[in-house]
Amino acid sequence: MAGVRLLLCANPHSGGGAADPDALADHLRALGADVRRCDLADLGRPRAPLDAERARALVDGADRLVVAGGDGSIGLAAAAAAGARVPLAVLPTGTANDFARALDLPRELDAACALAVDADAPVRELDLAEADGRPFVNAASAGLAPEAARAAHPLKPRLGPLAYAVGALQAGVTGQPARCRVTVDGRLVFRGRAWQVVVANTGAFGGGAATGGADPADGRLDVAIVPAGSRLALVRRSWAMRRGRLVHEDAVVHVRGAAVTVQLSTPAFNVDGEHCTMEGPATTFTVHPGFVAVVVAHLD
C-alpha cells in the first residue's frame, strides 16, 4: 500500500541548522512516505494576502503539508495548508518550539516524523491568528517582549530555550514600559503604560512561558496586559508567565475577542519569536476560527 504523500517545507536556519531538508526527506521516506520538497519562500511572504490557488497548486496531490522549523515558520505554513485544504504536520526543529509544547506534539524529531507519516493520526481544527495580515499561531507581544527577543537572539546557539529567560531578565532590568491603547471588538480595554501586551492564540511563547488563558479553538484571541508598575511586581508577573498563569494575576488585564487593535508609539512586536516592526502606529489582530487542521498525537 502506498505511503502518505507529503510536501515537506523545511527552514534550514531553524534551531542552528537542525532542519536539514535532505536528511529530513530521507528520514520520512525511510518511514514509507512519498516526499516532495519546497522552500519556505514558496509558501508566500509573511505579510502578503493568502493565495489559496497558489497554495493548492503548490501542494498538488500531497496528503499533508509538513513544516520543519521554529515557531516563526509555522504560521506561514499553516496559512498555506489551509488554503490548499490539507492538514499540517509539524516537525519542531526550532529553539523554543512553543507551538509543539502547547499542542503536546512530539518534540523529539524521530517521534515527530513518525506522527507526520501516520495516515491514521487524528487532526485538530485550530484557529489561525493574523497581525496586520501576518499569520501566527502562538502569540504576538509588545512592550518588553521585542527587547527580550533581541537580547535572546545571540544567546540561542549556546543556551537554547534558556536564552529566552535570560533575554526576558535583561529586558526587565533595563527596559521601560510602553504607552499603548488597546481595543477589543471595538471596546477600549486599556490606555496607559504597560510592561507587556500579549495577543495570543495558543498563548505559548518565550521558550516555556504562557498566558494561561488561551484556547486556540474558540474563535477568539486572548489579550493579556501587564500594566506598568514596580520592577519587583514585574518579577512576580514574569514568574507567573513561566508557570503559565499570567492571566490569573490580579493586576493583569485579561480580555477575549475576535478583533484586537493595539496602538503603540513604536509598533514593535515579537510575533511567534520573530521581531517585527509594523507599518503603522496601530496594529490590527484578527482570527480565523477553525482555519487549519493540524496533525496531533491525540485529541483532548
PDB file of C-alpha atoms in Angstrom:
ATOM      1  CA  MET A   1       0.000   0.000   0.000  1.00  0.00           C
ATOM      2  CA  ALA A   2       1.350   3.415  -0.949  1.00  0.00           C
ATOM      3  CA  GLY A   3       2.543   5.627   1.866  1.00  0.00           C
ATOM      4  CA  VAL A   4       1.171   9.037   2.743  1.00  0.00           C
ATOM      5  CA  ARG A   5       2.142  11.761   0.276  1.00  0.00           C
ATOM      6  CA  LEU A   6       3.941  14.676   1.923  1.00  0.00           C
ATOM      7  CA  LEU A   7       5.066  18.090   0.788  1.00  0.00           C
ATOM      8  CA  LEU A   8       7.992  18.975   3.064  1.00  0.00           C
ATOM      9  CA  CYS A   9       8.866  22.600   3.690  1.00  0.00           C
ATOM     10  CA  ALA A  10      11.969  22.979   5.856  1.00  0.00           C
ATOM     11  CA  ASN A  11      13.591  26.118   7.200  1.00  0.00           C
ATOM     12  CA  PRO A  12      17.280  25.108   7.221  1.00  0.00           C
ATOM     13  CA  HIS A  13      18.185  28.016   9.526  1.00  0.00           C
ATOM     14  CA  SER A  14      15.929  26.974  12.398  1.00  0.00           C
ATOM     15  CA  GLY A  15      17.490  25.629  15.568  1.00  0.00           C
ATOM     16  CA  GLY A  16      21.029  26.181  14.349  1.00  0.00           C
ATOM     17  CA  GLY A  17      20.560  24.069  11.225  1.00  0.00           C
ATOM     18  CA  ALA A  18      18.574  21.185  12.711  1.00  0.00           C
ATOM     19  CA  ALA A  19      16.130  21.235   9.802  1.00  0.00           C
ATOM     20  CA  ASP A  20      18.391  19.782   7.116  1.00  0.00           C
ATOM     21  CA  PRO A  21      15.932  19.313   4.214  1.00  0.00           C
ATOM     22  CA  ASP A  22      17.751  16.383   2.603  1.00  0.00           C
ATOM     23  CA  ALA A  23      18.149  14.465   5.852  1.00  0.00           C
ATOM     24  CA  LEU A  24      14.533  15.049   6.857  1.00  0.00           C
ATOM     25  CA  ALA A  25      13.212  13.992   3.448  1.00  0.00           C
ATOM     26  CA  ASP A  26      15.292  10.815   3.550  1.00  0.00           C
ATOM     27  CA  HIS A  27      14.068  10.031   7.053  1.00  0.00           C
ATOM     28  CA  LEU A  28      10.421  10.477   6.074  1.00  0.00           C
ATOM     29  CA  ARG A  29      10.923   8.290   3.004  1.00  0.00           C
ATOM     30  CA  ALA A  30      12.526   5.591   5.172  1.00  0.00           C
ATOM     31  CA  LEU A  31       9.286   5.595   7.164  1.00  0.00           C
ATOM     32  CA  GLY A  32       7.343   4.842   3.984  1.00  0.00           C
ATOM     33  CA  ALA A  33       6.224   8.311   2.873  1.00  0.00           C
ATOM     34  CA  ASP A  34       6.245   9.719  -0.649  1.00  0.00           C
ATOM     35  CA  VAL A  35       8.023  13.055  -0.178  1.00  0.00           C
ATOM     36  CA  ARG A  36       8.343  16.173  -2.298  1.00  0.00           C
ATOM     37  CA  ARG A  37      10.114  19.289  -1.113  1.00  0.00           C
ATOM     38  CA  CYS A  38       9.575  23.034  -1.345  1.00  0.00           C
ATOM     39  CA  ASP A  39      11.261  26.077   0.138  1.00  0.00           C
ATOM     40  CA  LEU A  40       9.764  28.250   2.850  1.00  0.00           C
ATOM     41  CA  ALA A  41       9.716  31.162   0.392  1.00  0.00           C
ATOM     42  CA  ASP A  42       7.490  29.103  -1.940  1.00  0.00           C
ATOM     43  CA  LEU A  43       4.674  29.343   0.618  1.00  0.00           C
ATOM     44  CA  GLY A  44       4.480  33.120   0.152  1.00  0.00           C
ATOM     45  CA  ARG A  45       5.565  36.222   2.018  1.00  0.00           C
ATOM     46  CA  PRO A  46       4.572  36.665   5.690  1.00  0.00           C
ATOM     47  CA  ARG A  47       2.738  39.950   5.038  1.00  0.00           C
ATOM     48  CA  ALA A  48       1.177  39.016   1.684  1.00  0.00           C
ATOM     49  CA  PRO A  49      -2.515  38.007   1.422  1.00  0.00           C
ATOM     50  CA  LEU A  50      -3.182  34.268   1.326  1.00  0.00           C
ATOM     51  CA  ASP A  51      -3.254  32.995  -2.260  1.00  0.00           C
ATOM     52  CA  ALA A  52      -5.349  29.826  -1.961  1.00  0.00           C
ATOM     53  CA  GLU A  53      -4.996  28.987  -5.648  1.00  0.00           C
ATOM     54  CA  ARG A  54      -1.222  29.184  -5.398  1.00  0.00           C
ATOM     55  CA  ALA A  55      -1.277  27.040  -2.267  1.00  0.00           C
ATOM     56  CA  ARG A  56      -3.357  24.352  -3.968  1.00  0.00           C
ATOM     57  CA  ALA A  57      -1.027  24.346  -6.984  1.00  0.00           C
ATOM     58  CA  LEU A  58       1.998  24.012  -4.713  1.00  0.00           C
ATOM     59  CA  VAL A  59       0.561  21.134  -2.674  1.00  0.00           C
ATOM     60  CA  ASP A  60      -0.718  19.438  -5.881  1.00  0.00           C
ATOM     61  CA  GLY A  61      -1.791  15.987  -4.720  1.00  0.00           C
ATOM     62  CA  ALA A  62       0.023  15.818  -1.388  1.00  0.00           C
ATOM     63  CA  ASP A  63      -1.983  14.497   1.535  1.00  0.00           C
ATOM     64  CA  ARG A  64      -0.264  16.777   4.033  1.00  0.00           C
ATOM     65  CA  LEU A  65       1.993  19.784   4.222  1.00  0.00           C
ATOM     66  CA  VAL A  66       4.873  19.157   6.622  1.00  0.00           C
ATOM     67  CA  VAL A  67       6.748  22.137   8.043  1.00  0.00           C
ATOM     68  CA  ALA A  68      10.137  21.668   9.693  1.00  0.00           C
ATOM     69  CA  GLY A  69      11.223  24.777  11.528  1.00  0.00           C
ATOM     70  CA  GLY A  70      10.667  27.003  14.500  1.00  0.00           C
ATOM     71  CA  ASP A  71       7.513  28.755  15.609  1.00  0.00           C
ATOM     72  CA  GLY A  72       8.134  31.612  13.195  1.00  0.00           C
ATOM     73  CA  SER A  73       7.806  29.237  10.226  1.00  0.00           C
ATOM     74  CA  ILE A  74       4.571  27.561  11.307  1.00  0.00           C
ATOM     75  CA  GLY A  75       2.155  30.456  10.771  1.00  0.00           C
ATOM     76  CA  LEU A  76       3.014  30.813   7.099  1.00  0.00           C
ATOM     77  CA  ALA A  77       2.842  27.033   6.605  1.00  0.00           C
ATOM     78  CA  ALA A  78      -0.496  26.867   8.421  1.00  0.00           C
ATOM     79  CA  ALA A  79      -1.975  29.502   6.110  1.00  0.00           C
ATOM     80  CA  ALA A  80      -0.723  27.602   3.045  1.00  0.00           C
ATOM     81  CA  ALA A  81      -2.067  24.269   4.330  1.00  0.00           C
ATOM     82  CA  ALA A  82      -5.452  25.832   4.999  1.00  0.00           C
ATOM     83  CA  GLY A  83      -5.513  27.405   1.546  1.00  0.00           C
ATOM     84  CA  ALA A  84      -4.733  24.030  -0.028  1.00  0.00           C
ATOM     85  CA  ARG A  85      -7.243  22.275   2.261  1.00  0.00           C
ATOM     86  CA  VAL A  86      -4.772  19.717   3.586  1.00  0.00           C
ATOM     87  CA  PRO A  87      -3.675  19.029   7.177  1.00  0.00           C
ATOM     88  CA  LEU A  88      -0.456  20.485   8.567  1.00  0.00           C
ATOM     89  CA  ALA A  89       2.136  18.288  10.276  1.00  0.00           C
ATOM     90  CA  VAL A  90       4.875  19.901  12.358  1.00  0.00           C
ATOM     91  CA  LEU A  91       8.493  18.833  12.808  1.00  0.00           C
ATOM     92  CA  PRO A  92       9.649  21.158  15.610  1.00  0.00           C
ATOM     93  CA  THR A  93      13.269  21.976  14.766  1.00  0.00           C
ATOM     94  CA  GLY A  94      13.454  25.490  16.234  1.00  0.00           C
ATOM     95  CA  THR A  95      14.831  26.715  19.534  1.00  0.00           C
ATOM     96  CA  ALA A  96      11.674  27.268  21.581  1.00  0.00           C
ATOM     97  CA  ASN A  97       9.102  25.044  19.804  1.00  0.00           C
ATOM     98  CA  ASP A  98       6.278  26.629  21.767  1.00  0.00           C
ATOM     99  CA  PHE A  99       3.584  25.505  19.313  1.00  0.00           C
ATOM    100  CA  ALA A 100       4.565  21.855  19.759  1.00  0.00           C
ATOM    101  CA  ARG A 101       4.572  22.318  23.525  1.00  0.00           C
ATOM    102  CA  ALA A 102       1.154  23.976  23.515  1.00  0.00           C
ATOM    103  CA  LEU A 103      -0.427  21.150  21.488  1.00  0.00           C
ATOM    104  CA  ASP A 104       1.529  18.351  23.173  1.00  0.00           C
ATOM    105  CA  LEU A 105       3.136  17.400  19.863  1.00  0.00           C
ATOM    106  CA  PRO A 106       6.266  15.247  19.869  1.00  0.00           C
ATOM    107  CA  ARG A 107       9.323  17.458  20.242  1.00  0.00           C
ATOM    108  CA  GLU A 108      11.787  14.643  19.577  1.00  0.00           C
ATOM    109  CA  LEU A 109      12.412  14.568  15.825  1.00  0.00           C
ATOM    110  CA  ASP A 110      12.040  10.818  15.257  1.00  0.00           C
ATOM    111  CA  ALA A 111       8.663  10.767  17.001  1.00  0.00           C
ATOM    112  CA  ALA A 112       7.513  13.874  15.119  1.00  0.00           C
ATOM    113  CA  CYS A 113       8.427  12.267  11.792  1.00  0.00           C
ATOM    114  CA  ALA A 114       6.561   9.102  12.742  1.00  0.00           C
ATOM    115  CA  LEU A 115       3.466  11.175  13.504  1.00  0.00           C
ATOM    116  CA  ALA A 116       3.762  13.082  10.209  1.00  0.00           C
ATOM    117  CA  VAL A 117       3.660   9.850   8.175  1.00  0.00           C
ATOM    118  CA  ASP A 118       0.886   8.201  10.221  1.00  0.00           C
ATOM    119  CA  ALA A 119      -2.129   8.274   7.904  1.00  0.00           C
ATOM    120  CA  ASP A 120      -4.423   7.366  10.819  1.00  0.00           C
ATOM    121  CA  ALA A 121      -3.254  10.140  13.151  1.00  0.00           C
ATOM    122  CA  PRO A 122      -6.050  12.461  14.293  1.00  0.00           C
ATOM    123  CA  VAL A 123      -6.278  16.077  13.201  1.00  0.00           C
ATOM    124  CA  ARG A 124      -7.437  19.030  15.260  1.00  0.00           C
ATOM    125  CA  GLU A 125      -9.053  22.110  13.729  1.00  0.00           C
ATOM    126  CA  LEU A 126      -7.415  25.228  15.124  1.00  0.00           C
ATOM    127  CA  ASP A 127      -7.763  28.968  14.731  1.00  0.00           C
ATOM    128  CA  LEU A 128      -5.159  30.973  12.841  1.00  0.00           C
ATOM    129  CA  ALA A 129      -4.355  34.492  14.024  1.00  0.00           C
ATOM    130  CA  GLU A 130      -3.112  37.439  11.972  1.00  0.00           C
ATOM    131  CA  ALA A 131      -1.246  40.610  12.880  1.00  0.00           C
ATOM    132  CA  ASP A 132      -1.869  43.140  10.091  1.00  0.00           C
ATOM    133  CA  GLY A 133      -2.152  40.188   7.716  1.00  0.00           C
ATOM    134  CA  ARG A 134       0.865  38.303   9.088  1.00  0.00           C
ATOM    135  CA  PRO A 135      -0.244  34.782  10.143  1.00  0.00           C
ATOM    136  CA  PHE A 136       0.833  33.491  13.540  1.00  0.00           C
ATOM    137  CA  VAL A 137      -0.084  30.564  15.751  1.00  0.00           C
ATOM    138  CA  ASN A 138       1.112  31.345  19.282  1.00  0.00           C
ATOM    139  CA  ALA A 139       1.350  34.953  20.389  1.00  0.00           C
ATOM    140  CA  ALA A 140       2.305  38.489  19.439  1.00  0.00           C
ATOM    141  CA  SER A 141       3.798  40.527  22.271  1.00  0.00           C
ATOM    142  CA  ALA A 142       4.677  44.208  22.617  1.00  0.00           C
ATOM    143  CA  GLY A 143       6.441  46.140  25.356  1.00  0.00           C
ATOM    144  CA  LEU A 144       9.382  44.289  26.864  1.00  0.00           C
ATOM    145  CA  ALA A 145       8.941  41.262  24.591  1.00  0.00           C
ATOM    146  CA  PRO A 146      10.750  42.659  21.500  1.00  0.00           C
ATOM    147  CA  GLU A 147      13.639  43.775  23.708  1.00  0.00           C
ATOM    148  CA  ALA A 148      13.773  40.334  25.287  1.00  0.00           C
ATOM    149  CA  ALA A 149      13.781  38.704  21.840  1.00  0.00           C
ATOM    150  CA  ARG A 150      16.669  40.895  20.673  1.00  0.00           C
ATOM    151  CA  ALA A 151      18.660  40.079  23.800  1.00  0.00           C
ATOM    152  CA  ALA A 152      17.940  36.352  23.450  1.00  0.00           C
ATOM    153  CA  HIS A 153      18.826  36.045  19.757  1.00  0.00           C
ATOM    154  CA  PRO A 154      22.653  35.858  20.048  1.00  0.00           C
ATOM    155  CA  LEU A 155      22.359  33.520  23.041  1.00  0.00           C
ATOM    156  CA  LYS A 156      20.197  30.847  21.382  1.00  0.00           C
ATOM    157  CA  PRO A 157      23.072  28.816  19.826  1.00  0.00           C
ATOM    158  CA  ARG A 158      24.665  28.396  23.276  1.00  0.00           C
ATOM    159  CA  LEU A 159      21.704  28.390  25.656  1.00  0.00           C
ATOM    160  CA  GLY A 160      18.820  27.040  23.582  1.00  0.00           C
ATOM    161  CA  PRO A 161      15.394  27.795  25.130  1.00  0.00           C
ATOM    162  CA  LEU A 162      17.082  29.206  28.246  1.00  0.00           C
ATOM    163  CA  ALA A 163      18.127  32.180  26.091  1.00  0.00           C
ATOM    164  CA  TYR A 164      14.531  33.468  26.214  1.00  0.00           C
ATOM    165  CA  ALA A 165      14.526  33.559  30.014  1.00  0.00           C
ATOM    166  CA  VAL A 166      17.889  35.351  30.058  1.00  0.00           C
ATOM    167  CA  GLY A 167      16.657  37.843  27.463  1.00  0.00           C
ATOM    168  CA  ALA A 168      13.495  38.475  29.481  1.00  0.00           C
ATOM    169  CA  LEU A 169      15.555  39.098  32.622  1.00  0.00           C
ATOM    170  CA  GLN A 170      17.763  41.602  30.805  1.00  0.00           C
ATOM    171  CA  ALA A 171      14.738  43.407  29.331  1.00  0.00           C
ATOM    172  CA  GLY A 172      13.079  43.530  32.746  1.00  0.00           C
ATOM    173  CA  VAL A 173      16.131  45.177  34.302  1.00  0.00           C
ATOM    174  CA  THR A 174      16.788  47.785  31.601  1.00  0.00           C
ATOM    175  CA  GLY A 175      13.513  48.216  29.677  1.00  0.00           C
ATOM    176  CA  GLN A 176      10.807  50.824  30.102  1.00  0.00           C
ATOM    177  CA  PRO A 177       7.016  50.457  29.900  1.00  0.00           C
ATOM    178  CA  ALA A 178       5.350  51.331  26.599  1.00  0.00           C
ATOM    179  CA  ARG A 179       2.461  53.721  26.112  1.00  0.00           C
ATOM    180  CA  CYS A 180      -0.385  51.871  24.455  1.00  0.00           C
ATOM    181  CA  ARG A 181      -4.069  51.888  23.664  1.00  0.00           C
ATOM    182  CA  VAL A 182      -5.864  48.548  23.283  1.00  0.00           C
ATOM    183  CA  THR A 183      -9.358  47.913  21.952  1.00  0.00           C
ATOM    184  CA  VAL A 184     -11.110  44.548  21.740  1.00  0.00           C
ATOM    185  CA  ASP A 185     -14.140  44.145  19.478  1.00  0.00           C
ATOM    186  CA  GLY A 186     -14.382  47.928  19.293  1.00  0.00           C
ATOM    187  CA  ARG A 187     -14.298  48.474  23.069  1.00  0.00           C
ATOM    188  CA  LEU A 188     -11.466  50.326  24.773  1.00  0.00           C
ATOM    189  CA  VAL A 189      -9.991  47.967  27.390  1.00  0.00           C
ATOM    190  CA  PHE A 190      -6.728  49.693  28.276  1.00  0.00           C
ATOM    191  CA  ARG A 191      -4.995  53.008  27.815  1.00  0.00           C
ATOM    192  CA  GLY A 192      -1.766  53.919  29.555  1.00  0.00           C
ATOM    193  CA  ARG A 193       1.678  52.494  30.199  1.00  0.00           C
ATOM    194  CA  ALA A 194       2.248  48.751  30.175  1.00  0.00           C
ATOM    195  CA  TRP A 195       5.165  46.425  30.609  1.00  0.00           C
ATOM    196  CA  GLN A 196       3.663  43.864  28.289  1.00  0.00           C
ATOM    197  CA  VAL A 197       0.773  43.439  25.863  1.00  0.00           C
ATOM    198  CA  VAL A 198       0.178  39.884  24.621  1.00  0.00           C
ATOM    199  CA  VAL A 199      -2.307  38.941  21.894  1.00  0.00           C
ATOM    200  CA  ALA A 200      -2.474  35.168  21.973  1.00  0.00           C
ATOM    201  CA  ASN A 201      -3.796  32.193  20.047  1.00  0.00           C
ATOM    202  CA  THR A 202      -2.237  29.178  21.785  1.00  0.00           C
ATOM    203  CA  GLY A 203      -0.811  31.561  24.391  1.00  0.00           C
ATOM    204  CA  ALA A 204       2.606  29.853  24.454  1.00  0.00           C
ATOM    205  CA  PHE A 205       5.718  31.975  23.959  1.00  0.00           C
ATOM    206  CA  GLY A 206       9.228  32.639  25.166  1.00  0.00           C
ATOM    207  CA  GLY A 207      10.523  29.076  25.319  1.00  0.00           C
ATOM    208  CA  GLY A 208       8.252  27.910  28.125  1.00  0.00           C
ATOM    209  CA  ALA A 209       6.064  30.853  29.141  1.00  0.00           C
ATOM    210  CA  ALA A 210       2.297  31.062  28.593  1.00  0.00           C
ATOM    211  CA  THR A 211      -0.614  33.379  29.241  1.00  0.00           C
ATOM    212  CA  GLY A 212      -2.588  30.537  30.770  1.00  0.00           C
ATOM    213  CA  GLY A 213      -5.976  31.510  29.383  1.00  0.00           C
ATOM    214  CA  ALA A 214      -5.892  30.987  25.629  1.00  0.00           C
ATOM    215  CA  ASP A 215      -7.841  28.396  23.673  1.00  0.00           C
ATOM    216  CA  PRO A 216      -6.687  28.079  20.035  1.00  0.00           C
ATOM    217  CA  ALA A 217     -10.030  26.593  19.005  1.00  0.00           C
ATOM    218  CA  ASP A 218     -12.570  29.012  20.489  1.00  0.00           C
ATOM    219  CA  GLY A 219     -12.608  31.567  17.654  1.00  0.00           C
ATOM    220  CA  ARG A 220     -11.268  34.322  19.900  1.00  0.00           C
ATOM    221  CA  LEU A 221      -7.949  35.962  20.659  1.00  0.00           C
ATOM    222  CA  ASP A 222      -6.709  36.137  24.221  1.00  0.00           C
ATOM    223  CA  VAL A 223      -5.390  39.537  25.348  1.00  0.00           C
ATOM    224  CA  ALA A 224      -3.237  39.918  28.461  1.00  0.00           C
ATOM    225  CA  ILE A 225      -1.911  43.336  29.517  1.00  0.00           C
ATOM    226  CA  VAL A 226       0.615  43.834  32.311  1.00  0.00           C
ATOM    227  CA  PRO A 227       0.197  47.457  33.481  1.00  0.00           C
ATOM    228  CA  ALA A 228       3.278  49.481  34.382  1.00  0.00           C
ATOM    229  CA  GLY A 229       4.335  49.290  37.995  1.00  0.00           C
ATOM    230  CA  SER A 230       7.323  48.440  40.120  1.00  0.00           C
ATOM    231  CA  ARG A 231      10.039  46.172  38.793  1.00  0.00           C
ATOM    232  CA  LEU A 232       9.522  43.949  41.816  1.00  0.00           C
ATOM    233  CA  ALA A 233       5.919  43.399  40.727  1.00  0.00           C
ATOM    234  CA  LEU A 234       7.198  42.757  37.204  1.00  0.00           C
ATOM    235  CA  VAL A 235       9.343  39.917  38.557  1.00  0.00           C
ATOM    236  CA  ARG A 236       6.203  38.346  40.039  1.00  0.00           C
ATOM    237  CA  ARG A 237       4.390  38.676  36.708  1.00  0.00           C
ATOM    238  CA  SER A 238       7.376  37.130  34.918  1.00  0.00           C
ATOM    239  CA  TRP A 239       7.283  34.169  37.280  1.00  0.00           C
ATOM    240  CA  ALA A 240       3.549  33.825  36.621  1.00  0.00           C
ATOM    241  CA  MET A 241       4.275  33.739  32.869  1.00  0.00           C
ATOM    242  CA  ARG A 242       6.816  30.957  33.338  1.00  0.00           C
ATOM    243  CA  ARG A 243       4.190  28.971  35.286  1.00  0.00           C
ATOM    244  CA  GLY A 244       1.520  29.607  32.640  1.00  0.00           C
ATOM    245  CA  ARG A 245      -0.638  31.676  34.988  1.00  0.00           C
ATOM    246  CA  LEU A 246      -0.209  35.243  33.742  1.00  0.00           C
ATOM    247  CA  VAL A 247      -3.934  35.954  33.249  1.00  0.00           C
ATOM    248  CA  HIS A 248      -4.678  34.781  36.790  1.00  0.00           C
ATOM    249  CA  GLU A 249      -2.666  37.642  38.321  1.00  0.00           C
ATOM    250  CA  ASP A 250      -4.947  40.262  39.911  1.00  0.00           C
ATOM    251  CA  ALA A 251      -3.342  43.301  38.248  1.00  0.00           C
ATOM    252  CA  VAL A 252      -3.288  41.795  34.752  1.00  0.00           C
ATOM    253  CA  VAL A 253      -5.996  42.937  32.331  1.00  0.00           C
ATOM    254  CA  HIS A 254      -7.436  39.874  30.578  1.00  0.00           C
ATOM    255  CA  VAL A 255      -9.945  40.120  27.715  1.00  0.00           C
ATOM    256  CA  ARG A 256     -11.042  37.846  24.856  1.00  0.00           C
ATOM    257  CA  GLY A 257     -12.350  38.892  21.477  1.00  0.00           C
ATOM    258  CA  ALA A 258     -12.321  38.352  17.732  1.00  0.00           C
ATOM    259  CA  ALA A 259     -10.699  41.673  16.719  1.00  0.00           C
ATOM    260  CA  VAL A 260      -7.959  43.490  18.629  1.00  0.00           C
ATOM    261  CA  THR A 261      -6.235  46.788  17.904  1.00  0.00           C
ATOM    262  CA  VAL A 262      -3.026  47.785  19.682  1.00  0.00           C
ATOM    263  CA  GLN A 263      -1.748  51.322  19.263  1.00  0.00           C
ATOM    264  CA  LEU A 264       1.860  51.983  20.248  1.00  0.00           C
ATOM    265  CA  SER A 265       4.258  54.883  19.797  1.00  0.00           C
ATOM    266  CA  THR A 266       6.781  52.331  18.498  1.00  0.00           C
ATOM    267  CA  PRO A 267       4.855  49.440  16.893  1.00  0.00           C
ATOM    268  CA  ALA A 268       7.378  46.666  17.565  1.00  0.00           C
ATOM    269  CA  PHE A 269       6.193  43.138  18.323  1.00  0.00           C
ATOM    270  CA  ASN A 270       7.634  39.734  18.981  1.00  0.00           C
ATOM    271  CA  VAL A 271       5.457  37.538  16.737  1.00  0.00           C
ATOM    272  CA  ASP A 272       5.999  33.809  17.317  1.00  0.00           C
ATOM    273  CA  GLY A 273       9.603  34.522  18.252  1.00  0.00           C
ATOM    274  CA  GLU A 274      10.300  36.860  15.328  1.00  0.00           C
ATOM    275  CA  HIS A 275      10.978  40.567  15.856  1.00  0.00           C
ATOM    276  CA  CYS A 276       8.557  42.567  13.676  1.00  0.00           C
ATOM    277  CA  THR A 277       8.106  46.297  13.244  1.00  0.00           C
ATOM    278  CA  MET A 278       4.639  47.030  11.931  1.00  0.00           C
ATOM    279  CA  GLU A 279       3.953  49.669   9.308  1.00  0.00           C
ATOM    280  CA  GLY A 280       1.623  51.964  11.265  1.00  0.00           C
ATOM    281  CA  PRO A 281       1.130  53.016  14.890  1.00  0.00           C
ATOM    282  CA  ALA A 282      -2.000  50.823  15.183  1.00  0.00           C
ATOM    283  CA  THR A 283      -1.757  47.080  14.608  1.00  0.00           C
ATOM    284  CA  THR A 284      -4.915  45.071  13.931  1.00  0.00           C
ATOM    285  CA  PHE A 285      -5.213  41.457  15.056  1.00  0.00           C
ATOM    286  CA  THR A 286      -7.843  39.102  13.700  1.00  0.00           C
ATOM    287  CA  VAL A 287      -8.608  35.409  13.970  1.00  0.00           C
ATOM    288  CA  HIS A 288      -9.847  32.785  11.500  1.00  0.00           C
ATOM    289  CA  PRO A 289     -11.858  30.211  13.509  1.00  0.00           C
ATOM    290  CA  GLY A 290     -11.111  26.543  12.776  1.00  0.00           C
ATOM    291  CA  PHE A 291      -8.977  27.597   9.830  1.00  0.00           C
ATOM    292  CA  VAL A 292      -6.248  24.963   9.826  1.00  0.00           C
ATOM    293  CA  ALA A 293      -6.246  21.202  10.542  1.00  0.00           C
ATOM    294  CA  VAL A 294      -3.149  20.117  12.467  1.00  0.00           C
ATOM    295  CA  VAL A 295      -1.964  16.528  12.774  1.00  0.00           C
ATOM    296  CA  VAL A 296      -1.788  15.780  16.501  1.00  0.00           C
ATOM    297  CA  ALA A 297      -0.708  12.890  18.668  1.00  0.00           C
ATOM    298  CA  HIS A 298      -4.088  12.708  20.401  1.00  0.00           C
ATOM    299  CA  LEU A 299      -7.352  14.603  20.728  1.00  0.00           C
ATOM    300  CA  ASP A 300      -8.271  16.151  24.058  1.00  0.00           C
TER     301      ASP A 300
END
